[in-house]
């Protein structure tokens, strides 16, 4: 059973960079065929896909966030990470990491971690 | 603005059936064929309940079914139960793009 767990600061100051890590257990992140994604949910709103990374290092980002997003992978730690720069209050959300089948589904999700942007 | 439109809320009584629609509203989505559905209870992570438009993962009740007609995908829940009260999200995988609908809140009366 694959398990994902997000970690990182719950409070980030405006204009700073939000940094989160997703630790994967129960399966290797370096196996091909899966895309490792970040998704967020603003308070009381729907889900917003942020982007994904493949084990090869290839990435694809939501065009609306592309200029501020970097997703990286650390296969030695079986982790992948999100950096979102120049944050504002509009980036306050619950951030989820998830496994993307690469075809049509997010089959495993982390529990989510809330991040507040405030001074 | 989301390229997938869902009703904000639906409701039904126990035992009834309800259907939640998910309509493509933007050609930017591209090949709108691969729809998945997620159930999300308050304070919890989303859970996959339908993939490839109509398939159920192991362990998901057969009361949940998915279909598609034209540019609209649908999730039907039959024999409504109190535990079905949750938010439901549709998602489209189209090449490199993933797009979610705005989510639908289901109330079991």
PDB file of C-alpha atoms in Angstrom:
ATOM      1  CA  UNK A   1       0.000   0.000   0.000  1.00  0.00           C
ATOM      2  CA  UNK A   2       1.482   3.306  -1.089  1.00  0.00           C
ATOM      3  CA  UNK A   3       1.432   6.069   1.508  1.00  0.00           C
ATOM      4  CA  UNK A   4       2.178   9.749   0.953  1.00  0.00           C
ATOM      5  CA  UNK A   5       2.883  12.292   3.682  1.00  0.00           C
ATOM      6  CA  UNK A   6       3.308  16.041   3.259  1.00  0.00           C
ATOM      7  CA  UNK A   7       5.565  18.074   5.519  1.00  0.00           C
ATOM      8  CA  UNK A   8       6.632  21.688   5.773  1.00  0.00           C
ATOM      9  CA  UNK A   9       5.893  25.014   7.470  1.00  0.00           C
ATOM     10  CA  UNK A  10       2.283  25.827   8.110  1.00  0.00           C
ATOM     11  CA  UNK A  11       2.910  29.566   8.035  1.00  0.00           C
ATOM     12  CA  UNK A  12       4.736  31.511   5.345  1.00  0.00           C
ATOM     13  CA  UNK A  13       5.224  35.264   5.116  1.00  0.00           C
ATOM     14  CA  UNK A  14       4.052  37.185   2.058  1.00  0.00           C
ATOM     15  CA  UNK A  15       6.635  37.445  -0.746  1.00  0.00           C
ATOM     16  CA  UNK A  16       8.555  34.464   0.621  1.00  0.00           C
ATOM     17  CA  UNK A  17       8.832  30.967  -0.847  1.00  0.00           C
ATOM     18  CA  UNK A  18       6.539  28.148   0.265  1.00  0.00           C
ATOM     19  CA  UNK A  19       8.409  24.842   0.508  1.00  0.00           C
ATOM     20  CA  UNK A  20       6.781  21.458   1.049  1.00  0.00           C
ATOM     21  CA  UNK A  21       8.020  17.891   0.835  1.00  0.00           C
ATOM     22  CA  UNK A  22       6.106  14.704   0.141  1.00  0.00           C
ATOM     23  CA  UNK A  23       7.567  11.479   1.505  1.00  0.00           C
ATOM     24  CA  UNK A  24       6.443   8.314  -0.248  1.00  0.00           C
ATOM     25  CA  UNK A  25       6.435   4.924   1.463  1.00  0.00           C
ATOM     26  CA  UNK A  26       5.279   1.487   0.377  1.00  0.00           C
ATOM     27  CA  UNK A  27       6.577   1.984  -3.134  1.00  0.00           C
ATOM     28  CA  UNK A  28       9.540   3.444  -4.985  1.00  0.00           C
ATOM     29  CA  UNK A  29       9.231   6.896  -6.488  1.00  0.00           C
ATOM     30  CA  UNK A  30      11.776   5.904  -9.133  1.00  0.00           C
ATOM     31  CA  UNK A  31       9.507   3.369 -10.815  1.00  0.00           C
ATOM     32  CA  UNK A  32       8.334   4.612 -14.174  1.00  0.00           C
ATOM     33  CA  UNK A  33       4.707   4.954 -15.094  1.00  0.00           C
ATOM     34  CA  UNK A  34       3.689   7.321 -12.312  1.00  0.00           C
ATOM     35  CA  UNK A  35       3.703  11.085 -12.047  1.00  0.00           C
ATOM     36  CA  UNK A  36       4.096  12.702  -8.649  1.00  0.00           C
ATOM     37  CA  UNK A  37       1.758  15.648  -8.257  1.00  0.00           C
ATOM     38  CA  UNK A  38       0.943  18.592  -6.077  1.00  0.00           C
ATOM     39  CA  UNK A  39      -2.651  19.753  -5.746  1.00  0.00           C
ATOM     40  CA  UNK A  40      -4.084  22.479  -3.540  1.00  0.00           C
ATOM     41  CA  UNK A  41      -7.483  23.440  -2.190  1.00  0.00           C
ATOM     42  CA  UNK A  42      -8.340  26.961  -1.152  1.00  0.00           C
ATOM     43  CA  UNK A  43     -10.627  27.242   1.883  1.00  0.00           C
ATOM     44  CA  UNK A  44     -14.119  26.146   0.937  1.00  0.00           C
ATOM     45  CA  UNK A  45     -13.185  25.747  -2.715  1.00  0.00           C
ATOM     46  CA  UNK A  46     -12.463  23.050  -5.263  1.00  0.00           C
ATOM     47  CA  UNK A  47      -9.178  21.369  -6.094  1.00  0.00           C
ATOM     48  CA  UNK A  48      -6.455  23.023  -8.162  1.00  0.00           C
ATOM     49  CA  UNK A  49      -3.727  20.988  -9.839  1.00  0.00           C
ATOM     50  CA  UNK A  50      -0.310  22.623  -9.395  1.00  0.00           C
ATOM     51  CA  UNK A  51       1.956  20.321 -11.367  1.00  0.00           C
ATOM     52  CA  UNK A  52       3.801  17.029 -11.486  1.00  0.00           C
ATOM     53  CA  UNK A  53       7.235  15.505 -11.800  1.00  0.00           C
ATOM     54  CA  UNK A  54       8.270  12.219 -13.366  1.00  0.00           C
ATOM     55  CA  UNK A  55      11.107  10.141 -11.943  1.00  0.00           C
ATOM     56  CA  UNK A  56      13.256  11.251 -14.887  1.00  0.00           C
ATOM     57  CA  UNK A  57      12.943  14.823 -13.644  1.00  0.00           C
ATOM     58  CA  UNK A  58      10.514  15.944 -16.325  1.00  0.00           C
ATOM     59  CA  UNK A  59       7.975  18.403 -14.999  1.00  0.00           C
ATOM     60  CA  UNK A  60       4.747  19.994 -16.113  1.00  0.00           C
ATOM     61  CA  UNK A  61       3.048  22.852 -14.342  1.00  0.00           C
ATOM     62  CA  UNK A  62      -0.340  24.502 -14.313  1.00  0.00           C
ATOM     63  CA  UNK A  63       0.105  27.436 -16.711  1.00  0.00           C
ATOM     64  CA  UNK A  64      -1.508  29.775 -14.179  1.00  0.00           C
ATOM     65  CA  UNK A  65       1.236  29.031 -11.629  1.00  0.00           C
ATOM     66  CA  UNK A  66       4.123  28.106 -13.885  1.00  0.00           C
ATOM     67  CA  UNK A  67       6.180  31.241 -13.316  1.00  0.00           C
ATOM     68  CA  UNK A  68       6.304  30.626  -9.556  1.00  0.00           C
ATOM     69  CA  UNK A  69       6.410  26.822  -9.229  1.00  0.00           C
ATOM     70  CA  UNK A  70       9.290  24.395  -9.025  1.00  0.00           C
ATOM     71  CA  UNK A  71       8.812  20.682  -8.339  1.00  0.00           C
ATOM     72  CA  UNK A  72      11.867  18.538  -7.694  1.00  0.00           C
ATOM     73  CA  UNK A  73      12.529  14.903  -6.854  1.00  0.00           C
ATOM     74  CA  UNK A  74      14.953  13.159  -4.488  1.00  0.00           C
ATOM     75  CA  UNK A  75      14.976   9.471  -5.299  1.00  0.00           C
ATOM     76  CA  UNK A  76      17.491   8.667  -2.569  1.00  0.00           C
ATOM     77  CA  UNK A  77      14.955   9.842   0.022  1.00  0.00           C
ATOM     78  CA  UNK A  78      11.895   8.700  -1.948  1.00  0.00           C
ATOM     79  CA  UNK A  79      10.588  12.254  -1.779  1.00  0.00           C
ATOM     80  CA  UNK A  80       9.433  15.010  -4.061  1.00  0.00           C
ATOM     81  CA  UNK A  81       9.116  18.672  -3.222  1.00  0.00           C
ATOM     82  CA  UNK A  82       7.207  21.815  -4.088  1.00  0.00           C
ATOM     83  CA  UNK A  83       8.495  25.367  -4.068  1.00  0.00           C
ATOM     84  CA  UNK A  84       6.101  28.235  -4.725  1.00  0.00           C
ATOM     85  CA  UNK A  85       7.739  31.641  -4.811  1.00  0.00           C
ATOM     86  CA  UNK A  86       6.462  35.146  -4.123  1.00  0.00           C
ATOM     87  CA  UNK A  87       3.462  33.917  -2.171  1.00  0.00           C
ATOM     88  CA  UNK A  88       0.489  36.069  -1.266  1.00  0.00           C
ATOM     89  CA  UNK A  89      -2.610  35.500   0.834  1.00  0.00           C
ATOM     90  CA  UNK A  90      -4.177  33.943  -2.268  1.00  0.00           C
ATOM     91  CA  UNK A  91      -1.807  30.995  -1.841  1.00  0.00           C
ATOM     92  CA  UNK A  92      -3.331  30.104   1.519  1.00  0.00           C
ATOM     93  CA  UNK A  93      -4.680  26.595   1.019  1.00  0.00           C
ATOM     94  CA  UNK A  94      -4.433  22.947   1.963  1.00  0.00           C
ATOM     95  CA  UNK A  95      -1.685  21.395  -0.134  1.00  0.00           C
ATOM     96  CA  UNK A  96      -1.888  17.737  -1.136  1.00  0.00           C
ATOM     97  CA  UNK A  97       0.639  15.477  -2.781  1.00  0.00           C
ATOM     98  CA  UNK A  98      -0.726  12.642  -4.870  1.00  0.00           C
ATOM     99  CA  UNK A  99       0.320   9.839  -7.192  1.00  0.00           C
ATOM    100  CA  UNK A 100      -0.838  10.394 -10.745  1.00  0.00           C
ATOM    101  CA  UNK A 101      -1.216   7.307 -12.874  1.00  0.00           C
ATOM    102  CA  UNK A 102      -0.072   9.361 -15.832  1.00  0.00           C
ATOM    103  CA  UNK A 103      -3.166   8.296 -17.658  1.00  0.00           C
ATOM    104  CA  UNK A 104      -6.361   9.216 -15.910  1.00  0.00           C
ATOM    105  CA  UNK A 105      -6.371   9.185 -12.125  1.00  0.00           C
ATOM    106  CA  UNK A 106      -4.865  10.270  -8.851  1.00  0.00           C
ATOM    107  CA  UNK A 107      -4.937   6.977  -6.989  1.00  0.00           C
ATOM    108  CA  UNK A 108      -3.071   7.782  -3.775  1.00  0.00           C
ATOM    109  CA  UNK A 109      -3.184  11.034  -1.820  1.00  0.00           C
ATOM    110  CA  UNK A 110      -1.443  12.454   1.198  1.00  0.00           C
ATOM    111  CA  UNK A 111      -3.574  13.680   4.068  1.00  0.00           C
ATOM    112  CA  UNK A 112      -2.938  17.300   3.121  1.00  0.00           C
ATOM    113  CA  UNK A 113      -1.126  20.058   4.950  1.00  0.00           C
ATOM    114  CA  UNK A 114      -2.598  23.515   5.551  1.00  0.00           C
ATOM    115  CA  UNK A 115      -0.445  26.493   4.663  1.00  0.00           C
ATOM    116  CA  UNK A 116      -1.310  30.034   5.652  1.00  0.00           C
ATOM    117  CA  UNK A 117       0.349  33.043   4.087  1.00  0.00           C
ATOM    118  CA  UNK A 118       0.396  35.851   6.595  1.00  0.00           C
ATOM    119  CA  UNK A 119       2.801  38.311   8.150  1.00  0.00           C
TER     120      UNK A 119
ATOM    121  CA  UNK B   1     -11.651  29.764 -14.348  1.00  0.00           C
ATOM    122  CA  UNK B   2     -12.180  26.023 -14.404  1.00  0.00           C
ATOM    123  CA  UNK B   3     -12.704  24.329 -17.744  1.00  0.00           C
ATOM    124  CA  UNK B   4     -14.940  21.773 -16.049  1.00  0.00           C
ATOM    125  CA  UNK B   5     -18.260  22.956 -14.637  1.00  0.00           C
ATOM    126  CA  UNK B   6     -20.091  21.159 -11.845  1.00  0.00           C
ATOM    127  CA  UNK B   7     -23.217  22.187  -9.962  1.00  0.00           C
ATOM    128  CA  UNK B   8     -22.319  23.763  -6.628  1.00  0.00           C
ATOM    129  CA  UNK B   9     -24.693  21.514  -4.718  1.00  0.00           C
ATOM    130  CA  UNK B  10     -27.115  18.636  -5.063  1.00  0.00           C
ATOM    131  CA  UNK B  11     -29.287  16.877  -2.537  1.00  0.00           C
ATOM    132  CA  UNK B  12     -31.313  13.720  -2.174  1.00  0.00           C
ATOM    133  CA  UNK B  13     -33.085  11.579   0.369  1.00  0.00           C
ATOM    134  CA  UNK B  14     -31.806   8.246   1.636  1.00  0.00           C
ATOM    135  CA  UNK B  15     -32.477   5.482  -0.872  1.00  0.00           C
ATOM    136  CA  UNK B  16     -32.831   7.855  -3.808  1.00  0.00           C
ATOM    137  CA  UNK B  17     -30.437   8.294  -6.728  1.00  0.00           C
ATOM    138  CA  UNK B  18     -28.662  11.495  -7.650  1.00  0.00           C
ATOM    139  CA  UNK B  19     -26.517  12.510 -10.592  1.00  0.00           C
ATOM    140  CA  UNK B  20     -23.702  15.061 -10.621  1.00  0.00           C
ATOM    141  CA  UNK B  21     -22.673  16.511 -13.967  1.00  0.00           C
ATOM    142  CA  UNK B  22     -19.251  17.672 -15.098  1.00  0.00           C
ATOM    143  CA  UNK B  23     -19.309  19.675 -18.312  1.00  0.00           C
ATOM    144  CA  UNK B  24     -16.331  20.761 -20.388  1.00  0.00           C
ATOM    145  CA  UNK B  25     -16.588  24.479 -21.018  1.00  0.00           C
ATOM    146  CA  UNK B  26     -13.220  25.235 -22.587  1.00  0.00           C
ATOM    147  CA  UNK B  27     -11.473  23.780 -25.593  1.00  0.00           C
ATOM    148  CA  UNK B  28      -8.181  24.327 -23.743  1.00  0.00           C
ATOM    149  CA  UNK B  29      -8.756  21.016 -22.014  1.00  0.00           C
ATOM    150  CA  UNK B  30      -8.083  19.254 -25.256  1.00  0.00           C
ATOM    151  CA  UNK B  31      -8.896  15.588 -25.424  1.00  0.00           C
ATOM    152  CA  UNK B  32     -11.624  15.429 -22.813  1.00  0.00           C
ATOM    153  CA  UNK B  33     -11.942  11.686 -22.526  1.00  0.00           C
ATOM    154  CA  UNK B  34     -10.279  10.574 -19.346  1.00  0.00           C
ATOM    155  CA  UNK B  35     -12.472  11.598 -16.431  1.00  0.00           C
ATOM    156  CA  UNK B  36     -12.050  10.575 -12.837  1.00  0.00           C
ATOM    157  CA  UNK B  37     -14.209  11.333  -9.823  1.00  0.00           C
ATOM    158  CA  UNK B  38     -13.209  11.896  -6.210  1.00  0.00           C
ATOM    159  CA  UNK B  39     -15.172  11.846  -2.969  1.00  0.00           C
ATOM    160  CA  UNK B  40     -14.026  14.159  -0.193  1.00  0.00           C
ATOM    161  CA  UNK B  41     -15.396  14.174   3.330  1.00  0.00           C
ATOM    162  CA  UNK B  42     -14.814  17.288   5.474  1.00  0.00           C
ATOM    163  CA  UNK B  43     -11.235  17.598   6.645  1.00  0.00           C
ATOM    164  CA  UNK B  44     -10.159  14.545   4.655  1.00  0.00           C
ATOM    165  CA  UNK B  45      -8.171  13.968   1.491  1.00  0.00           C
ATOM    166  CA  UNK B  46     -10.038  13.198  -1.730  1.00  0.00           C
ATOM    167  CA  UNK B  47     -10.594   9.534  -2.528  1.00  0.00           C
ATOM    168  CA  UNK B  48     -10.717   8.095  -6.031  1.00  0.00           C
ATOM    169  CA  UNK B  49     -14.131   6.540  -6.743  1.00  0.00           C
ATOM    170  CA  UNK B  50     -14.329   6.462 -10.567  1.00  0.00           C
ATOM    171  CA  UNK B  51     -11.606   6.375 -13.223  1.00  0.00           C
ATOM    172  CA  UNK B  52     -11.583   6.101 -16.996  1.00  0.00           C
ATOM    173  CA  UNK B  53     -15.033   7.635 -16.871  1.00  0.00           C
ATOM    174  CA  UNK B  54     -16.847   4.559 -15.574  1.00  0.00           C
ATOM    175  CA  UNK B  55     -14.520   2.142 -13.766  1.00  0.00           C
ATOM    176  CA  UNK B  56     -14.494   1.663 -10.005  1.00  0.00           C
ATOM    177  CA  UNK B  57     -11.364   0.956  -7.976  1.00  0.00           C
ATOM    178  CA  UNK B  58     -11.400  -2.113  -5.800  1.00  0.00           C
ATOM    179  CA  UNK B  59     -13.385  -1.521  -2.637  1.00  0.00           C
ATOM    180  CA  UNK B  60     -15.612   1.248  -3.999  1.00  0.00           C
ATOM    181  CA  UNK B  61     -19.312   0.518  -3.722  1.00  0.00           C
ATOM    182  CA  UNK B  62     -21.163  -0.399  -6.904  1.00  0.00           C
ATOM    183  CA  UNK B  63     -23.689   2.275  -5.925  1.00  0.00           C
ATOM    184  CA  UNK B  64     -21.265   4.687  -7.605  1.00  0.00           C
ATOM    185  CA  UNK B  65     -21.277   4.742 -11.398  1.00  0.00           C
ATOM    186  CA  UNK B  66     -19.875   7.020 -14.078  1.00  0.00           C
ATOM    187  CA  UNK B  67     -20.858   7.812 -17.630  1.00  0.00           C
ATOM    188  CA  UNK B  68     -20.310  10.338 -20.392  1.00  0.00           C
ATOM    189  CA  UNK B  69     -22.458  11.877 -23.081  1.00  0.00           C
ATOM    190  CA  UNK B  70     -21.008  14.434 -25.458  1.00  0.00           C
ATOM    191  CA  UNK B  71     -18.997  16.938 -23.461  1.00  0.00           C
ATOM    192  CA  UNK B  72     -20.633  16.043 -20.142  1.00  0.00           C
ATOM    193  CA  UNK B  73     -19.440  13.366 -17.724  1.00  0.00           C
ATOM    194  CA  UNK B  74     -21.760  12.239 -14.949  1.00  0.00           C
ATOM    195  CA  UNK B  75     -21.476  10.552 -11.573  1.00  0.00           C
ATOM    196  CA  UNK B  76     -24.548   8.717 -10.334  1.00  0.00           C
ATOM    197  CA  UNK B  77     -24.971   7.555  -6.763  1.00  0.00           C
ATOM    198  CA  UNK B  78     -27.817   5.125  -6.240  1.00  0.00           C
ATOM    199  CA  UNK B  79     -29.394   4.073  -2.962  1.00  0.00           C
ATOM    200  CA  UNK B  80     -28.187   7.209  -1.208  1.00  0.00           C
ATOM    201  CA  UNK B  81     -26.817   6.699   2.275  1.00  0.00           C
ATOM    202  CA  UNK B  82     -25.961   9.212   4.973  1.00  0.00           C
ATOM    203  CA  UNK B  83     -22.261   8.404   4.553  1.00  0.00           C
ATOM    204  CA  UNK B  84     -22.418   9.623   0.944  1.00  0.00           C
ATOM    205  CA  UNK B  85     -22.750  13.210   2.166  1.00  0.00           C
ATOM    206  CA  UNK B  86     -19.498  14.742   0.937  1.00  0.00           C
ATOM    207  CA  UNK B  87     -17.958  16.883  -1.774  1.00  0.00           C
ATOM    208  CA  UNK B  88     -17.445  15.322  -5.192  1.00  0.00           C
ATOM    209  CA  UNK B  89     -14.842  16.475  -7.681  1.00  0.00           C
ATOM    210  CA  UNK B  90     -14.414  15.551 -11.331  1.00  0.00           C
ATOM    211  CA  UNK B  91     -11.035  15.693 -13.033  1.00  0.00           C
ATOM    212  CA  UNK B  92      -9.871  15.487 -16.619  1.00  0.00           C
ATOM    213  CA  UNK B  93      -6.481  14.234 -17.728  1.00  0.00           C
ATOM    214  CA  UNK B  94      -5.745  15.613 -21.187  1.00  0.00           C
ATOM    215  CA  UNK B  95      -2.160  15.037 -22.253  1.00  0.00           C
ATOM    216  CA  UNK B  96       0.030  16.910 -19.804  1.00  0.00           C
ATOM    217  CA  UNK B  97      -2.848  18.899 -18.353  1.00  0.00           C
ATOM    218  CA  UNK B  98      -4.964  17.992 -15.357  1.00  0.00           C
ATOM    219  CA  UNK B  99      -8.071  20.038 -14.692  1.00  0.00           C
ATOM    220  CA  UNK B 100     -10.528  19.775 -11.825  1.00  0.00           C
ATOM    221  CA  UNK B 101     -14.115  20.891 -11.728  1.00  0.00           C
ATOM    222  CA  UNK B 102     -15.226  23.281  -9.018  1.00  0.00           C
ATOM    223  CA  UNK B 103     -16.635  20.503  -6.846  1.00  0.00           C
ATOM    224  CA  UNK B 104     -20.198  19.607  -5.848  1.00  0.00           C
ATOM    225  CA  UNK B 105     -21.480  19.405  -2.304  1.00  0.00           C
ATOM    226  CA  UNK B 106     -23.911  16.515  -1.793  1.00  0.00           C
ATOM    227  CA  UNK B 107     -26.407  16.760   1.027  1.00  0.00           C
ATOM    228  CA  UNK B 108     -28.338  13.681   2.116  1.00  0.00           C
ATOM    229  CA  UNK B 109     -31.614  14.995   3.490  1.00  0.00           C
TER     230      UNK B 109
END
